[in-house]
Amino acid sequence: MSGGKHDAIAADSGPVTDHEYDGIREYDNPTPGWWKWVFGASIVFSVLYAVFFHASVYGWTVQDVWARQQTAYYKQVFGAVGELKTDEGTILSQMSNPEFMDVARATFVANCAACHKRDGGGDVGVNLCDDSYKNVEKVEDLFKVITDGAANGAMPSWKTRLSSNERVILAAYVASLRGTTPAAGKVAEGKVIAPWPKAPAPGAK
Ligand code: HEC
């Protein structure tokens, strides 16, 4: 259509499409070619992406990357010590190994805090900061409980989910929680046990 009061504007800004609705008309301004290409390419990419990451065996997930990096990290951290013993002396001496206690704290937060709270104060799981224990009399019992679980699985077994070294340093970490003050400690359960023995002198096995 032509004529009418819009022609002046139309003349300013290029061709006008040939439809008109209630007196409103439109410039013929198609999106540029490069824009259409980007649009089309992003659709193609999204299909390839979805197939590659969600439907093929070649894709990977952030969990895979994390697991790979964690394994590499543990190899590096534990590489020098090999397989730690699981006895009292080893567990006690790991309590004063700051690097391993950092690893153990992260492992605790990731796997144990859901039931025991980040600070060990207890929730579903028991308070690990007080002097009372249900399944523990000696420091090596911490390793046993972590390995085999307790109360018919209410405390799960970590034997297949954490390496022996991880369980040793976790036992040491849990031992070190004793005597700390959690934000909201659960009421003591079990019975009061003797203090941990002193750690052996460094180098002693
Ligand atoms: C699903 C909940 C849950 C998770 C996760 C959990 N625990 Fe427990 N834990 C419990 C419960 C419940 C008990 C008490 C068992 C009982 O009543 O004998 C317990 C007991 C323990 C005990 C013995 C305490 C005592 O008084 O005898 C230790 C040590 C312990 N947990 C350490 C850990 C560590 C380390 C982890 C992480 C690797 C962990 N727990 C993860 C629920 C959990």
Short mmCIF file of C-alpha atoms and ligand atoms in Angstrom, two decimals:
data_model
loop_
_atom_site.label_atom_id
_atom_site.label_comp_id
_atom_site.label_asym_id
_atom_site.label_seq_id
_atom_site.Cartn_x
_atom_site.Cartn_y
_atom_site.Cartn_z
CA MET A 1 0.00 0.00 0.00
CA SER A 2 1.17 3.45 -0.58
CA GLY A 3 0.08 6.91 0.25
CA GLY A 4 -1.00 8.24 3.65
CA LYS A 5 0.89 10.01 6.36
CA HIS A 6 3.57 7.34 6.96
CA ASP A 7 5.25 7.69 3.62
CA ALA A 8 7.64 10.33 4.84
CA ILE A 9 9.10 7.98 7.45
CA ALA A 10 9.17 5.08 5.03
CA ALA A 11 11.20 7.10 2.63
CA ASP A 12 13.72 7.77 5.41
CA SER A 13 14.38 4.21 6.37
CA GLY A 14 14.18 1.91 3.43
CA PRO A 15 11.51 -0.31 2.03
CA VAL A 16 8.27 -1.01 3.82
CA THR A 17 6.59 -4.43 3.84
CA ASP A 18 3.37 -4.60 1.91
CA HIS A 19 1.03 -5.36 4.79
CA GLU A 20 -0.73 -2.94 7.08
CA TYR A 21 -2.73 -3.55 10.27
CA ASP A 22 -4.91 -0.84 11.72
CA GLY A 23 -2.81 1.73 10.00
CA ILE A 24 0.45 0.30 11.37
CA ARG A 25 3.09 -0.63 8.83
CA GLU A 26 6.46 -2.24 9.11
CA TYR A 27 9.87 -1.52 7.61
CA ASP A 28 11.33 -4.43 5.78
CA ASN A 29 14.34 -4.91 8.04
CA PRO A 30 15.37 -8.55 8.00
CA THR A 31 17.98 -9.74 10.53
CA PRO A 32 21.44 -9.68 8.95
CA GLY A 33 22.85 -12.78 7.31
CA TRP A 34 25.60 -13.26 9.90
CA TRP A 35 22.96 -13.20 12.66
CA LYS A 36 20.98 -15.97 10.97
CA TRP A 37 24.14 -17.99 10.62
CA VAL A 38 24.97 -17.63 14.33
CA PHE A 39 21.39 -18.56 15.21
CA GLY A 40 21.43 -21.61 12.97
CA ALA A 41 24.88 -22.65 14.13
CA SER A 42 23.84 -22.45 17.80
CA ILE A 43 20.92 -24.79 17.11
CA VAL A 44 23.19 -27.25 15.34
CA PHE A 45 25.71 -26.96 18.18
CA SER A 46 23.05 -27.59 20.83
CA VAL A 47 22.00 -30.81 19.09
CA LEU A 48 25.59 -32.02 18.76
CA TYR A 49 26.29 -31.03 22.35
CA ALA A 50 23.24 -32.84 23.70
CA VAL A 51 24.00 -36.01 21.75
CA PHE A 52 27.70 -35.98 22.66
CA PHE A 53 27.31 -35.32 26.39
CA HIS A 54 23.99 -36.98 27.13
CA ALA A 55 23.64 -39.84 24.70
CA SER A 56 27.13 -40.98 23.72
CA VAL A 57 29.82 -42.89 25.58
CA TYR A 58 32.38 -40.21 24.73
CA GLY A 59 30.93 -37.43 26.86
CA TRP A 60 32.13 -36.66 30.37
CA THR A 61 30.53 -35.01 33.39
CA VAL A 62 31.84 -32.59 36.00
CA GLN A 63 31.71 -35.52 38.42
CA ASP A 64 34.08 -37.48 36.16
CA VAL A 65 36.50 -34.60 36.06
CA TRP A 66 36.27 -34.18 39.80
CA ALA A 67 36.85 -37.89 40.45
CA ARG A 68 39.85 -37.89 38.13
CA GLN A 69 41.37 -34.88 39.80
CA GLN A 70 40.67 -36.28 43.25
CA THR A 71 42.36 -39.57 42.40
CA ALA A 72 45.36 -37.70 41.06
CA TYR A 73 45.43 -35.56 44.18
CA TYR A 74 45.29 -38.56 46.51
CA LYS A 75 48.05 -40.25 44.57
CA GLN A 76 50.14 -37.16 45.08
CA VAL A 77 49.20 -36.75 48.75
CA PHE A 78 49.58 -40.40 49.71
CA GLY A 79 52.28 -41.22 47.22
CA ALA A 80 55.14 -40.75 49.64
CA VAL A 81 53.65 -42.76 52.51
CA GLY A 82 52.28 -45.78 50.64
CA GLU A 83 49.74 -47.78 52.58
CA LEU A 84 49.37 -46.46 56.14
CA LYS A 85 49.08 -48.93 58.98
CA THR A 86 45.76 -48.98 60.79
CA ASP A 87 47.13 -49.29 64.31
CA GLU A 88 46.93 -46.96 67.27
CA GLY A 89 50.38 -45.42 66.82
CA THR A 90 49.78 -44.55 63.17
CA ILE A 91 46.37 -43.03 63.82
CA LEU A 92 47.64 -40.99 66.76
CA SER A 93 50.64 -39.68 64.87
CA GLN A 94 48.51 -38.65 61.87
CA MET A 95 46.59 -36.30 64.18
CA SER A 96 49.53 -33.94 64.04
CA ASN A 97 49.99 -34.17 60.26
CA PRO A 98 48.47 -30.88 59.08
CA GLU A 99 48.38 -31.82 55.38
CA PHE A 100 46.53 -35.08 55.98
CA MET A 101 44.20 -33.44 58.48
CA ASP A 102 43.24 -30.95 55.75
CA VAL A 103 42.45 -33.81 53.39
CA ALA A 104 40.56 -35.61 56.15
CA ARG A 105 38.54 -32.52 57.00
CA ALA A 106 37.45 -32.21 53.37
CA THR A 107 36.60 -35.93 53.26
CA PHE A 108 34.63 -35.56 56.48
CA VAL A 109 32.67 -32.59 55.18
CA ALA A 110 31.90 -34.42 51.94
CA ASN A 111 30.88 -37.78 53.43
CA CYS A 112 30.18 -37.51 57.14
CA ALA A 113 28.85 -34.03 57.83
CA ALA A 114 25.35 -34.93 56.57
CA CYS A 115 24.88 -37.05 59.69
CA HIS A 116 27.53 -35.79 62.10
CA LYS A 117 27.51 -32.05 61.17
CA ARG A 118 30.55 -30.25 59.83
CA ASP A 119 31.91 -29.65 63.32
CA GLY A 120 31.14 -33.19 64.52
CA GLY A 121 28.37 -32.02 66.87
CA GLY A 122 26.06 -34.77 65.67
CA ASP A 123 22.62 -34.92 64.10
CA VAL A 124 21.44 -38.28 62.77
CA GLY A 125 24.89 -39.50 63.78
CA VAL A 126 26.30 -39.19 67.27
CA ASN A 127 28.28 -36.32 68.73
CA LEU A 128 31.96 -36.97 67.95
CA CYS A 129 33.30 -34.12 70.08
CA ASP A 130 32.43 -35.32 73.57
CA ASP A 131 34.11 -38.00 75.70
CA SER A 132 31.29 -40.54 75.32
CA TYR A 133 31.32 -43.21 72.64
CA LYS A 134 29.02 -46.09 71.77
CA ASN A 135 31.32 -48.28 69.70
CA VAL A 136 34.74 -46.97 70.59
CA GLU A 137 37.06 -47.69 73.48
CA LYS A 138 40.42 -47.28 71.83
CA VAL A 139 41.54 -45.03 69.03
CA GLU A 140 41.81 -47.94 66.57
CA ASP A 141 38.10 -48.60 67.10
CA LEU A 142 37.43 -45.37 65.23
CA PHE A 143 39.01 -46.94 62.17
CA LYS A 144 36.95 -50.10 62.71
CA VAL A 145 33.65 -48.25 62.99
CA ILE A 146 34.41 -46.14 59.93
CA THR A 147 35.41 -49.27 58.01
CA ASP A 148 32.60 -51.61 59.07
CA GLY A 149 29.84 -49.22 60.12
CA ALA A 150 27.68 -49.64 63.23
CA ALA A 151 24.10 -50.03 64.39
CA ASN A 152 23.14 -52.18 61.39
CA GLY A 153 24.19 -49.58 58.87
CA ALA A 154 22.74 -46.52 60.58
CA MET A 155 26.43 -45.65 60.61
CA PRO A 156 27.35 -46.84 57.10
CA SER A 157 30.42 -48.91 56.25
CA TRP A 158 33.01 -46.96 54.25
CA LYS A 159 35.15 -49.94 53.35
CA THR A 160 34.35 -49.86 49.64
CA ARG A 161 33.80 -46.14 49.34
CA LEU A 162 36.97 -44.78 50.91
CA SER A 163 40.50 -46.13 50.63
CA SER A 164 42.22 -47.54 53.68
CA ASN A 165 44.47 -44.47 53.89
CA GLU A 166 41.47 -42.19 53.80
CA ARG A 167 39.87 -44.15 56.63
CA VAL A 168 43.06 -44.01 58.69
CA ILE A 169 43.34 -40.25 58.43
CA LEU A 170 39.59 -39.89 59.01
CA ALA A 171 39.98 -41.90 62.21
CA ALA A 172 42.75 -39.49 63.22
CA TYR A 173 40.60 -36.53 62.28
CA VAL A 174 37.63 -37.84 64.27
CA ALA A 175 39.98 -38.49 67.20
CA SER A 176 41.08 -34.86 66.97
CA LEU A 177 37.47 -33.67 67.16
CA ARG A 178 37.28 -35.03 70.68
CA GLY A 179 37.39 -32.16 73.17
CA THR A 180 36.40 -29.51 70.63
CA THR A 181 33.22 -27.50 71.15
CA PRO A 182 30.63 -27.87 68.39
CA ALA A 183 28.06 -25.13 67.72
CA ALA A 184 25.19 -27.38 68.81
CA GLY A 185 26.46 -30.61 70.32
CA LYS A 186 24.05 -33.53 70.49
CA VAL A 187 23.53 -35.02 73.95
CA ALA A 188 26.24 -37.53 74.91
CA GLU A 189 25.54 -41.18 74.07
CA GLY A 190 27.35 -44.33 75.14
CA LYS A 191 29.94 -44.25 77.85
CA VAL A 192 32.85 -42.05 78.80
CA ILE A 193 36.16 -43.59 77.72
CA ALA A 194 39.77 -42.99 78.78
CA PRO A 195 41.64 -40.16 77.02
CA TRP A 196 43.58 -41.11 73.86
CA PRO A 197 47.13 -42.18 74.64
CA LYS A 198 49.96 -39.83 73.72
CA ALA A 199 51.12 -40.00 70.12
CA PRO A 200 54.38 -41.92 69.67
CA ALA A 201 57.50 -39.87 69.03
CA PRO A 202 57.89 -38.95 65.36
CA GLY A 203 59.65 -41.67 63.42
CA ALA A 204 58.57 -44.41 65.85
CA LYS A 205 56.38 -47.03 64.21
C1 HEC B 1 23.85 -41.89 57.34
C2 HEC B 1 24.35 -41.20 58.50
C3 HEC B 1 25.82 -41.29 58.82
C4 HEC B 1 26.89 -40.97 58.01
C5 HEC B 1 26.87 -40.49 56.58
C6 HEC B 1 28.07 -41.16 58.82
N1 HEC B 1 27.71 -41.58 60.07
FE1 HEC B 1 28.98 -42.00 61.56
N2 HEC B 1 27.43 -42.61 62.73
C7 HEC B 1 26.10 -42.54 62.38
C8 HEC B 1 25.29 -43.09 63.45
C9 HEC B 1 23.79 -43.19 63.46
C10 HEC B 1 26.19 -43.48 64.44
C11 HEC B 1 25.85 -44.14 65.79
C12 HEC B 1 25.86 -45.61 65.63
C13 HEC B 1 25.34 -46.30 66.87
O1 HEC B 1 24.30 -45.89 67.35
O2 HEC B 1 26.01 -47.25 67.33
C14 HEC B 1 27.52 -43.17 63.96
C15 HEC B 1 28.68 -43.44 64.65
C16 HEC B 1 29.94 -43.07 64.23
C17 HEC B 1 31.15 -43.29 64.99
C18 HEC B 1 31.24 -44.02 66.33
C19 HEC B 1 30.87 -43.08 67.42
C20 HEC B 1 30.52 -43.79 68.70
O3 HEC B 1 30.11 -43.10 69.65
O4 HEC B 1 30.66 -45.01 68.77
C21 HEC B 1 32.18 -42.76 64.29
C22 HEC B 1 33.65 -42.74 64.66
C23 HEC B 1 31.62 -42.22 63.08
N3 HEC B 1 30.27 -42.43 63.08
C24 HEC B 1 32.36 -41.60 62.10
C25 HEC B 1 31.84 -41.29 60.84
C26 HEC B 1 32.65 -40.86 59.73
C27 HEC B 1 34.15 -40.62 59.78
C28 HEC B 1 31.80 -40.72 58.67
C29 HEC B 1 32.14 -40.33 57.24
C30 HEC B 1 33.09 -41.16 56.55
C31 HEC B 1 30.46 -41.03 59.14
N4 HEC B 1 30.54 -41.38 60.45
C32 HEC B 1 29.34 -40.95 58.35
C33 HEC B 1 25.60 -42.06 61.21
C34 HEC B 1 26.36 -41.67 60.11
#
